[in-house]
């Protein structure tokens, strides 16, 4: 660590589309109820984009993060977007954001690790920034999940929402935010959550079918999370000679309030250390952790440069999961 260039979180921003769909609103289209959704997931409402695509949400989140500390877009050397709902396969969302904000000196690319994407992207950005000549990197988690879910499938449609969150990373002589990490994947279980399948159809084939919509075996994912997430958190904390009691907050991907409660119970840590906003936004996939971080900073629960210790944990499609141990 001592030889490594130090990188810290300098600023955080978010952008949420305006339109709200409550659980009751959904009953107009789906055979569901507020009672079912609330009791199984903790979700009360979600924000849904009506016109803005993923790059639009990410652009606004980036401008918020930059505006708070008056860093100019030209000073950004690296721009990574974590998303599983890009505008297109190409150009990447990151390239579109780079153009929108005029970050003309930034290299830009997307990472897809589904709901673990933000944690993966922070890990990559921190390492790349530390060996680059640039001072700043933007890491954005952004999703328009409403365009990938199957609105006829009540078992998944009620779960997801749209939004974007962004952190601005800065090389800094004094503070190193990234204390430890573990990132994992198990591709052999990828079929538990699929989205955006593309079949091979060309002049030599025809009729190959693919399902573009998100499909999820909720039970499989639930079991996987209960087994892997507490382990990942314990691993990252203990590998860095800390105790769970010394962690101020555990910021988990906001997939399901019951899951978060189960993880808190398994770790024997009070639920108050697991802040949640899933009731407001639903599951915003790669965006959920930076959106939550931004809200906690806005509410004063978390302060940058405060020496607070937090764990960020993502989990989801791939399957992928992982934790970052961060000192603010
Ligand atoms: N409204 C009413 N009833 C419903 C709905 C709905 N929206 N959806 C399903 N049901 C019914 C089912 O049809 C089923 O009925 P049946 O018993 O008559 O067959 C019953 O409710 C139970 O369905 P289950 O799927 O077994 O419900 P479960 O209690 O497992 O909850 C849930 C489902 C919420 C999805 C849960 O499994 C879960 O949260 N899993 C984890 C999801 C997750 O963490 N994903 C993160 C990754 S996301 C990513 O990477 C993009």
CSV table of C-alpha atoms and ligand atoms in Angstrom, one decimal:
chain,number,residue,atom,x,y,z
A,1,UNK,CA,0.0,0.0,0.0
A,2,UNK,CA,2.8,2.4,0.9
A,3,UNK,CA,4.2,2.6,-2.6
A,4,UNK,CA,0.7,2.9,-4.2
A,5,UNK,CA,-0.5,6.3,-5.3
A,6,UNK,CA,-3.4,7.3,-3.0
A,7,UNK,CA,-6.9,7.6,-4.4
A,8,UNK,CA,-9.9,9.0,-2.5
A,9,UNK,CA,-13.6,9.7,-3.2
A,10,UNK,CA,-13.7,13.4,-3.8
A,11,UNK,CA,-17.4,13.9,-4.6
A,12,UNK,CA,-20.6,12.0,-5.2
A,13,UNK,CA,-23.7,12.8,-7.3
A,14,UNK,CA,-26.9,11.2,-8.4
A,15,UNK,CA,-29.7,11.7,-10.9
A,16,UNK,CA,-33.2,10.1,-10.7
A,17,UNK,CA,-35.8,10.4,-13.4
A,18,UNK,CA,-38.8,12.4,-12.2
A,19,UNK,CA,-41.7,10.0,-12.9
A,20,UNK,CA,-42.8,7.8,-9.9
A,21,UNK,CA,-44.7,4.6,-10.2
A,22,UNK,CA,-46.1,3.4,-6.9
A,23,UNK,CA,-47.0,-0.2,-6.2
A,24,UNK,CA,-50.7,0.8,-6.4
A,25,UNK,CA,-50.0,2.3,-9.9
A,26,UNK,CA,-48.6,-1.1,-11.1
A,27,UNK,CA,-51.8,-2.8,-10.2
A,28,UNK,CA,-53.4,-1.1,-13.2
A,29,UNK,CA,-51.2,-3.3,-15.5
A,30,UNK,CA,-50.2,-6.3,-13.4
A,31,UNK,CA,-51.9,-8.8,-11.2
A,32,UNK,CA,-50.1,-7.7,-8.1
A,33,UNK,CA,-50.6,-5.7,-4.9
A,34,UNK,CA,-48.9,-3.2,-2.7
A,35,UNK,CA,-49.1,-5.8,0.1
A,36,UNK,CA,-47.2,-8.5,-1.9
A,37,UNK,CA,-44.5,-6.2,-3.2
A,38,UNK,CA,-43.9,-4.5,0.2
A,39,UNK,CA,-43.9,-7.6,2.3
A,40,UNK,CA,-41.6,-9.6,-0.1
A,41,UNK,CA,-39.2,-6.8,-1.1
A,42,UNK,CA,-39.6,-3.6,0.9
A,43,UNK,CA,-40.3,-1.6,-2.3
A,44,UNK,CA,-43.0,1.0,-2.2
A,45,UNK,CA,-42.3,2.9,-5.4
A,46,UNK,CA,-39.7,3.2,-8.2
A,47,UNK,CA,-38.7,6.0,-10.6
A,48,UNK,CA,-39.2,5.2,-14.3
A,49,UNK,CA,-37.7,7.1,-17.2
A,50,UNK,CA,-40.2,8.3,-19.8
A,51,UNK,CA,-37.7,9.9,-22.3
A,52,UNK,CA,-34.2,9.7,-20.9
A,53,UNK,CA,-31.9,6.9,-21.8
A,54,UNK,CA,-29.1,5.5,-19.6
A,55,UNK,CA,-26.5,8.0,-20.9
A,56,UNK,CA,-28.8,10.9,-20.1
A,57,UNK,CA,-29.1,9.8,-16.4
A,58,UNK,CA,-25.4,9.1,-16.2
A,59,UNK,CA,-24.6,12.5,-17.7
A,60,UNK,CA,-26.7,14.3,-15.1
A,61,UNK,CA,-25.2,12.3,-12.2
A,62,UNK,CA,-21.6,13.1,-13.5
A,63,UNK,CA,-22.4,16.9,-13.8
A,64,UNK,CA,-23.8,16.8,-10.2
A,65,UNK,CA,-20.6,15.2,-8.9
A,66,UNK,CA,-18.3,17.6,-10.8
A,67,UNK,CA,-20.4,20.6,-9.9
A,68,UNK,CA,-20.1,20.0,-6.1
A,69,UNK,CA,-16.3,20.3,-6.2
A,70,UNK,CA,-15.8,22.6,-9.3
A,71,UNK,CA,-13.6,20.1,-11.1
A,72,UNK,CA,-13.6,20.8,-14.8
A,73,UNK,CA,-14.6,18.0,-17.2
A,74,UNK,CA,-11.3,18.4,-19.1
A,75,UNK,CA,-9.4,17.3,-16.0
A,76,UNK,CA,-11.0,13.8,-16.1
A,77,UNK,CA,-8.6,11.2,-17.4
A,78,UNK,CA,-10.8,8.1,-17.0
A,79,UNK,CA,-14.6,7.7,-17.3
A,80,UNK,CA,-16.1,4.3,-16.5
A,81,UNK,CA,-19.9,3.5,-16.6
A,82,UNK,CA,-21.2,0.3,-15.0
A,83,UNK,CA,-24.4,-0.7,-16.6
A,84,UNK,CA,-26.4,-3.7,-17.8
A,85,UNK,CA,-28.9,-1.5,-19.7
A,86,UNK,CA,-26.8,0.6,-22.1
A,87,UNK,CA,-28.3,2.8,-24.8
A,88,UNK,CA,-26.6,0.5,-27.4
A,89,UNK,CA,-23.8,-2.0,-27.8
A,90,UNK,CA,-21.8,0.8,-29.4
A,91,UNK,CA,-21.0,3.6,-28.7
A,92,UNK,CA,-20.6,2.8,-25.0
A,93,UNK,CA,-22.6,4.8,-22.5
A,94,UNK,CA,-19.2,6.1,-21.2
A,95,UNK,CA,-18.3,7.5,-24.6
A,96,UNK,CA,-21.7,9.2,-24.9
A,97,UNK,CA,-21.3,10.7,-21.4
A,98,UNK,CA,-17.7,11.8,-22.3
A,99,UNK,CA,-19.1,13.7,-25.3
A,100,UNK,CA,-22.0,15.2,-23.4
A,101,UNK,CA,-19.9,16.6,-20.5
A,102,UNK,CA,-17.0,17.5,-22.8
A,103,UNK,CA,-14.5,15.3,-20.9
A,104,UNK,CA,-12.3,15.4,-24.0
A,105,UNK,CA,-9.2,14.0,-22.2
A,106,UNK,CA,-10.8,11.0,-20.7
A,107,UNK,CA,-10.6,7.4,-21.9
A,108,UNK,CA,-14.0,5.9,-21.6
A,109,UNK,CA,-15.6,2.5,-21.5
A,110,UNK,CA,-18.4,0.5,-19.9
A,111,UNK,CA,-18.3,-2.4,-17.5
A,112,UNK,CA,-21.1,-4.9,-17.2
A,113,UNK,CA,-21.1,-6.9,-14.0
A,114,UNK,CA,-24.9,-6.4,-13.5
A,115,UNK,CA,-25.7,-5.3,-9.9
A,116,UNK,CA,-22.0,-5.7,-8.9
A,117,UNK,CA,-21.0,-3.3,-11.7
A,118,UNK,CA,-20.3,-0.3,-9.5
A,119,UNK,CA,-18.1,-2.2,-7.1
A,120,UNK,CA,-16.2,-3.7,-10.0
A,121,UNK,CA,-15.8,-0.4,-11.8
A,122,UNK,CA,-14.5,1.4,-8.7
A,123,UNK,CA,-11.9,-1.3,-8.3
A,124,UNK,CA,-10.7,-1.0,-11.9
A,125,UNK,CA,-10.8,2.8,-11.8
A,126,UNK,CA,-8.8,3.1,-8.6
A,127,UNK,CA,-6.0,1.0,-10.0
A,128,UNK,CA,-6.0,2.6,-13.4
A,129,UNK,CA,-6.0,6.1,-11.9
A,130,UNK,CA,-3.1,5.3,-9.6
A,131,UNK,CA,-0.8,4.5,-12.6
A,132,UNK,CA,-2.1,7.2,-15.0
A,133,UNK,CA,-0.9,10.8,-15.3
A,134,UNK,CA,-4.4,12.1,-14.7
A,135,UNK,CA,-5.7,13.5,-11.4
A,136,UNK,CA,-9.4,12.5,-11.7
A,137,UNK,CA,-11.7,9.6,-12.7
A,138,UNK,CA,-15.5,9.4,-12.9
A,139,UNK,CA,-17.2,6.1,-12.0
A,140,UNK,CA,-20.9,6.0,-12.8
A,141,UNK,CA,-23.5,3.3,-12.1
A,142,UNK,CA,-26.5,4.0,-14.3
A,143,UNK,CA,-29.5,2.0,-15.4
A,144,UNK,CA,-32.8,2.3,-17.3
A,145,UNK,CA,-34.0,-1.1,-16.1
A,146,UNK,CA,-37.5,-0.2,-17.2
A,147,UNK,CA,-36.5,-0.8,-20.8
A,148,UNK,CA,-35.2,-4.3,-20.2
A,149,UNK,CA,-37.8,-5.8,-17.8
A,150,UNK,CA,-40.7,-7.8,-19.3
A,151,UNK,CA,-43.7,-5.7,-18.2
A,152,UNK,CA,-45.9,-8.7,-18.5
A,153,UNK,CA,-43.9,-10.7,-15.9
A,154,UNK,CA,-45.1,-9.6,-12.5
A,155,UNK,CA,-42.4,-11.6,-10.8
A,156,UNK,CA,-39.6,-9.3,-12.1
A,157,UNK,CA,-41.3,-6.1,-13.4
A,158,UNK,CA,-42.2,-4.9,-9.9
A,159,UNK,CA,-38.6,-5.1,-8.6
A,160,UNK,CA,-36.6,-2.7,-10.7
A,161,UNK,CA,-36.3,1.1,-11.2
A,162,UNK,CA,-34.2,3.6,-13.1
A,163,UNK,CA,-31.4,6.0,-11.9
A,164,UNK,CA,-27.7,6.9,-11.8
A,165,UNK,CA,-25.1,7.6,-9.2
A,166,UNK,CA,-21.5,8.8,-9.7
A,167,UNK,CA,-18.3,9.1,-7.7
A,168,UNK,CA,-15.4,11.4,-8.6
A,169,UNK,CA,-12.1,9.8,-7.7
A,170,UNK,CA,-9.1,11.9,-7.0
A,171,UNK,CA,-5.4,11.2,-6.5
A,172,UNK,CA,-4.6,12.6,-3.1
A,173,UNK,CA,-1.4,12.7,-1.0
A,174,UNK,CA,-3.1,12.2,2.3
A,175,UNK,CA,-6.1,9.9,2.1
A,176,UNK,CA,-6.4,6.5,0.5
A,177,UNK,CA,-10.1,5.5,0.4
A,178,UNK,CA,-9.6,2.0,-1.0
A,179,UNK,CA,-8.4,-0.2,1.9
A,180,UNK,CA,-9.3,-3.6,0.7
A,181,UNK,CA,-11.5,-5.6,-1.7
A,182,UNK,CA,-12.7,-8.9,-3.0
A,183,UNK,CA,-14.4,-9.4,-6.3
A,184,UNK,CA,-15.9,-12.8,-7.3
A,185,UNK,CA,-17.8,-14.4,-10.2
A,186,UNK,CA,-19.4,-17.7,-10.9
A,187,UNK,CA,-20.3,-17.9,-14.5
A,188,UNK,CA,-21.6,-21.5,-14.2
A,189,UNK,CA,-24.7,-20.0,-12.5
A,190,UNK,CA,-25.2,-17.3,-15.1
A,191,UNK,CA,-28.6,-18.6,-16.2
A,192,UNK,CA,-30.1,-17.6,-12.8
A,193,UNK,CA,-30.3,-14.1,-14.2
A,194,UNK,CA,-30.3,-13.2,-17.9
A,195,UNK,CA,-31.0,-10.1,-19.8
A,196,UNK,CA,-30.6,-8.8,-23.4
A,197,UNK,CA,-29.9,-12.2,-25.0
A,198,UNK,CA,-28.9,-11.8,-28.7
A,199,UNK,CA,-29.3,-14.9,-31.0
A,200,UNK,CA,-27.0,-15.7,-33.8
A,201,UNK,CA,-29.0,-14.9,-36.9
A,202,UNK,CA,-27.2,-14.2,-40.1
A,203,UNK,CA,-27.2,-15.3,-43.7
A,204,UNK,CA,-26.2,-18.8,-42.7
A,205,UNK,CA,-28.8,-19.3,-40.0
A,206,UNK,CA,-32.4,-18.4,-39.4
A,207,UNK,CA,-35.0,-18.7,-36.7
A,208,UNK,CA,-32.7,-18.7,-33.7
A,209,UNK,CA,-34.6,-17.3,-30.8
A,210,UNK,CA,-33.4,-15.2,-27.9
A,211,UNK,CA,-35.2,-13.4,-25.1
A,212,UNK,CA,-34.2,-9.7,-24.8
A,213,UNK,CA,-36.0,-9.3,-21.5
A,214,UNK,CA,-34.7,-9.8,-18.0
A,215,UNK,CA,-35.4,-13.2,-16.5
A,216,UNK,CA,-34.6,-14.1,-13.0
A,217,UNK,CA,-34.9,-17.1,-10.8
A,218,UNK,CA,-35.5,-15.1,-7.6
A,219,UNK,CA,-35.1,-18.1,-5.2
A,220,UNK,CA,-31.7,-19.0,-6.7
A,221,UNK,CA,-30.4,-15.4,-6.4
A,222,UNK,CA,-31.8,-15.2,-2.8
A,223,UNK,CA,-29.9,-18.3,-1.8
A,224,UNK,CA,-26.7,-17.3,-3.6
A,225,UNK,CA,-26.8,-13.9,-1.8
A,226,UNK,CA,-27.3,-15.4,1.6
A,227,UNK,CA,-24.4,-17.7,1.1
A,228,UNK,CA,-21.9,-15.4,-0.6
A,229,UNK,CA,-22.5,-11.9,0.6
A,230,UNK,CA,-21.8,-12.3,4.4
A,231,UNK,CA,-18.7,-14.3,3.5
A,232,UNK,CA,-17.5,-11.6,1.2
A,233,UNK,CA,-18.0,-8.9,3.8
A,234,UNK,CA,-16.3,-10.9,6.6
A,235,UNK,CA,-13.4,-11.7,4.1
A,236,UNK,CA,-12.7,-8.1,3.3
A,237,UNK,CA,-13.0,-6.9,6.9
A,238,UNK,CA,-10.8,-9.6,8.4
A,239,UNK,CA,-8.2,-9.5,5.7
A,240,UNK,CA,-7.6,-5.9,6.7
A,241,UNK,CA,-7.3,-6.7,10.4
A,242,UNK,CA,-10.6,-5.1,11.3
A,243,UNK,CA,-13.7,-6.3,13.2
A,244,UNK,CA,-17.2,-6.0,11.9
A,245,UNK,CA,-18.0,-3.8,14.9
A,246,UNK,CA,-15.5,-1.2,13.6
A,247,UNK,CA,-17.4,-0.7,10.4
A,248,UNK,CA,-19.7,2.3,10.5
A,249,UNK,CA,-21.9,1.3,7.6
A,250,UNK,CA,-22.5,-1.6,5.2
A,251,UNK,CA,-23.9,-0.3,1.9
A,252,UNK,CA,-25.4,-3.3,0.2
A,253,UNK,CA,-26.8,-3.3,-3.3
A,254,UNK,CA,-30.5,-2.5,-2.8
A,255,UNK,CA,-32.1,-5.6,-4.2
A,256,UNK,CA,-34.5,-6.6,-1.5
A,257,UNK,CA,-35.1,-5.4,2.1
A,258,UNK,CA,-35.5,-9.0,3.3
A,259,UNK,CA,-32.1,-9.9,1.9
A,260,UNK,CA,-30.5,-7.0,3.6
A,261,UNK,CA,-32.1,-7.9,6.9
A,262,UNK,CA,-30.9,-11.5,6.5
A,263,UNK,CA,-27.4,-10.4,5.9
A,264,UNK,CA,-27.4,-8.1,8.9
A,265,UNK,CA,-28.7,-11.0,11.1
A,266,UNK,CA,-26.0,-13.4,9.7
A,267,UNK,CA,-23.3,-10.9,10.5
A,268,UNK,CA,-24.8,-10.1,13.9
A,269,UNK,CA,-24.7,-6.4,13.1
A,270,UNK,CA,-27.5,-4.0,13.9
A,271,UNK,CA,-29.8,-3.3,10.9
A,272,UNK,CA,-29.2,0.5,11.5
A,273,UNK,CA,-25.7,-0.1,10.0
A,274,UNK,CA,-27.3,-1.2,6.8
A,275,UNK,CA,-28.9,1.9,5.4
A,276,UNK,CA,-31.7,1.4,2.8
A,277,UNK,CA,-33.6,3.4,0.2
A,278,UNK,CA,-35.1,0.5,-1.7
A,279,UNK,CA,-38.6,1.6,-0.7
A,280,UNK,CA,-38.1,4.8,-2.8
A,281,UNK,CA,-36.2,3.4,-5.8
A,282,UNK,CA,-36.6,-0.3,-6.1
A,283,UNK,CA,-33.6,-2.2,-7.5
A,284,UNK,CA,-31.6,0.1,-9.7
A,285,UNK,CA,-28.9,-2.5,-10.3
A,286,UNK,CA,-25.4,-0.9,-10.8
A,287,UNK,CA,-26.8,2.5,-9.7
A,288,UNK,CA,-28.1,1.5,-6.3
A,289,UNK,CA,-24.9,1.8,-4.3
A,290,UNK,CA,-23.8,5.3,-5.5
A,291,UNK,CA,-27.3,6.6,-5.2
A,292,UNK,CA,-27.4,5.4,-1.6
A,293,UNK,CA,-24.0,6.8,-0.9
A,294,UNK,CA,-25.0,10.2,-2.3
A,295,UNK,CA,-28.2,10.2,-0.1
A,296,UNK,CA,-26.3,9.3,3.0
A,297,UNK,CA,-23.8,12.2,2.4
A,298,UNK,CA,-26.7,14.6,1.7
A,299,UNK,CA,-28.4,13.6,5.0
A,300,UNK,CA,-25.1,13.9,6.9
A,301,UNK,CA,-24.9,10.3,8.0
A,302,UNK,CA,-21.7,9.8,6.0
A,303,UNK,CA,-19.1,12.6,5.5
A,304,UNK,CA,-16.2,12.6,3.1
A,305,UNK,CA,-12.8,13.1,4.9
A,306,UNK,CA,-14.4,11.9,8.1
A,307,UNK,CA,-12.3,8.8,8.6
A,308,UNK,CA,-15.5,6.7,8.7
A,309,UNK,CA,-15.0,3.1,7.5
A,310,UNK,CA,-17.6,1.6,5.2
A,311,UNK,CA,-18.1,-1.6,3.2
A,312,UNK,CA,-19.7,-1.4,-0.2
A,313,UNK,CA,-21.1,-4.8,-1.4
A,314,UNK,CA,-22.6,-5.6,-4.8
A,315,UNK,CA,-24.2,-8.8,-6.0
A,316,UNK,CA,-26.2,-9.9,-9.0
A,317,UNK,CA,-26.2,-11.3,-12.5
A,318,UNK,CA,-23.2,-13.1,-13.8
A,319,UNK,CA,-23.3,-14.3,-11.1
A,320,UNK,CA,-21.0,-11.7,-9.7
A,321,UNK,CA,-20.4,-10.3,-6.2
A,322,UNK,CA,-17.8,-8.4,-4.2
A,323,UNK,CA,-17.0,-5.9,-1.5
A,324,UNK,CA,-14.9,-2.8,-1.2
A,325,UNK,CA,-13.6,-1.6,2.2
A,326,UNK,CA,-13.4,2.1,2.1
A,327,UNK,CA,-12.1,4.8,4.5
A,328,UNK,CA,-13.6,8.2,3.8
B,1,LIG,N1,-47.4,-10.0,-7.2
B,1,LIG,C1,-48.1,-11.0,-6.6
B,1,LIG,N2,-47.7,-12.3,-6.6
B,1,LIG,C2,-46.5,-12.5,-7.2
B,1,LIG,C3,-45.7,-11.5,-7.8
B,1,LIG,C4,-46.2,-10.2,-7.7
B,1,LIG,N3,-45.5,-9.2,-8.2
B,1,LIG,N4,-44.6,-12.1,-8.2
B,1,LIG,C5,-44.7,-13.4,-8.0
B,1,LIG,N5,-45.8,-13.7,-7.3
B,1,LIG,C6,-46.4,-15.0,-6.9
B,1,LIG,C7,-45.8,-16.1,-7.6
B,1,LIG,O1,-46.5,-16.4,-8.8
B,1,LIG,C8,-45.9,-17.2,-6.6
B,1,LIG,O2,-47.2,-17.7,-6.6
B,1,LIG,P1,-47.5,-19.3,-6.5
B,1,LIG,O3,-47.0,-19.6,-5.1
B,1,LIG,O4,-49.0,-19.4,-6.6
B,1,LIG,O5,-46.7,-20.0,-7.6
B,1,LIG,C9,-45.7,-16.5,-5.3
B,1,LIG,O6,-45.9,-15.1,-5.5
B,1,LIG,C10,-44.3,-16.7,-4.7
B,1,LIG,O7,-43.3,-16.4,-5.7
B,1,LIG,P2,-41.8,-16.5,-5.4
B,1,LIG,O8,-41.0,-16.1,-6.6
B,1,LIG,O9,-41.5,-17.8,-4.8
B,1,LIG,O10,-41.6,-15.4,-4.3
B,1,LIG,P3,-40.4,-15.1,-3.4
B,1,LIG,O11,-40.9,-15.1,-2.0
B,1,LIG,O12,-39.2,-16.0,-3.7
B,1,LIG,O13,-40.0,-13.6,-3.7
B,1,LIG,C11,-38.3,-12.3,-5.0
B,1,LIG,C12,-39.5,-13.3,-5.0
B,1,LIG,C13,-38.8,-11.0,-4.3
B,1,LIG,C14,-37.9,-12.0,-6.4
B,1,LIG,C15,-37.2,-12.9,-4.1
B,1,LIG,O14,-36.9,-14.2,-4.5
B,1,LIG,C16,-35.9,-12.1,-4.3
B,1,LIG,O15,-35.8,-11.0,-3.8
B,1,LIG,N6,-34.8,-12.7,-4.8
B,1,LIG,C17,-33.6,-12.0,-4.9
B,1,LIG,C18,-33.6,-11.1,-6.1
B,1,LIG,C19,-32.2,-10.4,-6.1
B,1,LIG,O16,-31.6,-10.2,-5.1
B,1,LIG,N7,-31.8,-9.9,-7.3
B,1,LIG,C20,-30.5,-9.2,-7.3
B,1,LIG,C21,-29.9,-9.3,-8.5
B,1,LIG,S1,-30.7,-8.3,-9.6
B,1,LIG,C22,-29.5,-8.0,-10.8
B,1,LIG,O17,-28.4,-8.5,-10.8
B,1,LIG,C23,-30.0,-7.2,-12.0
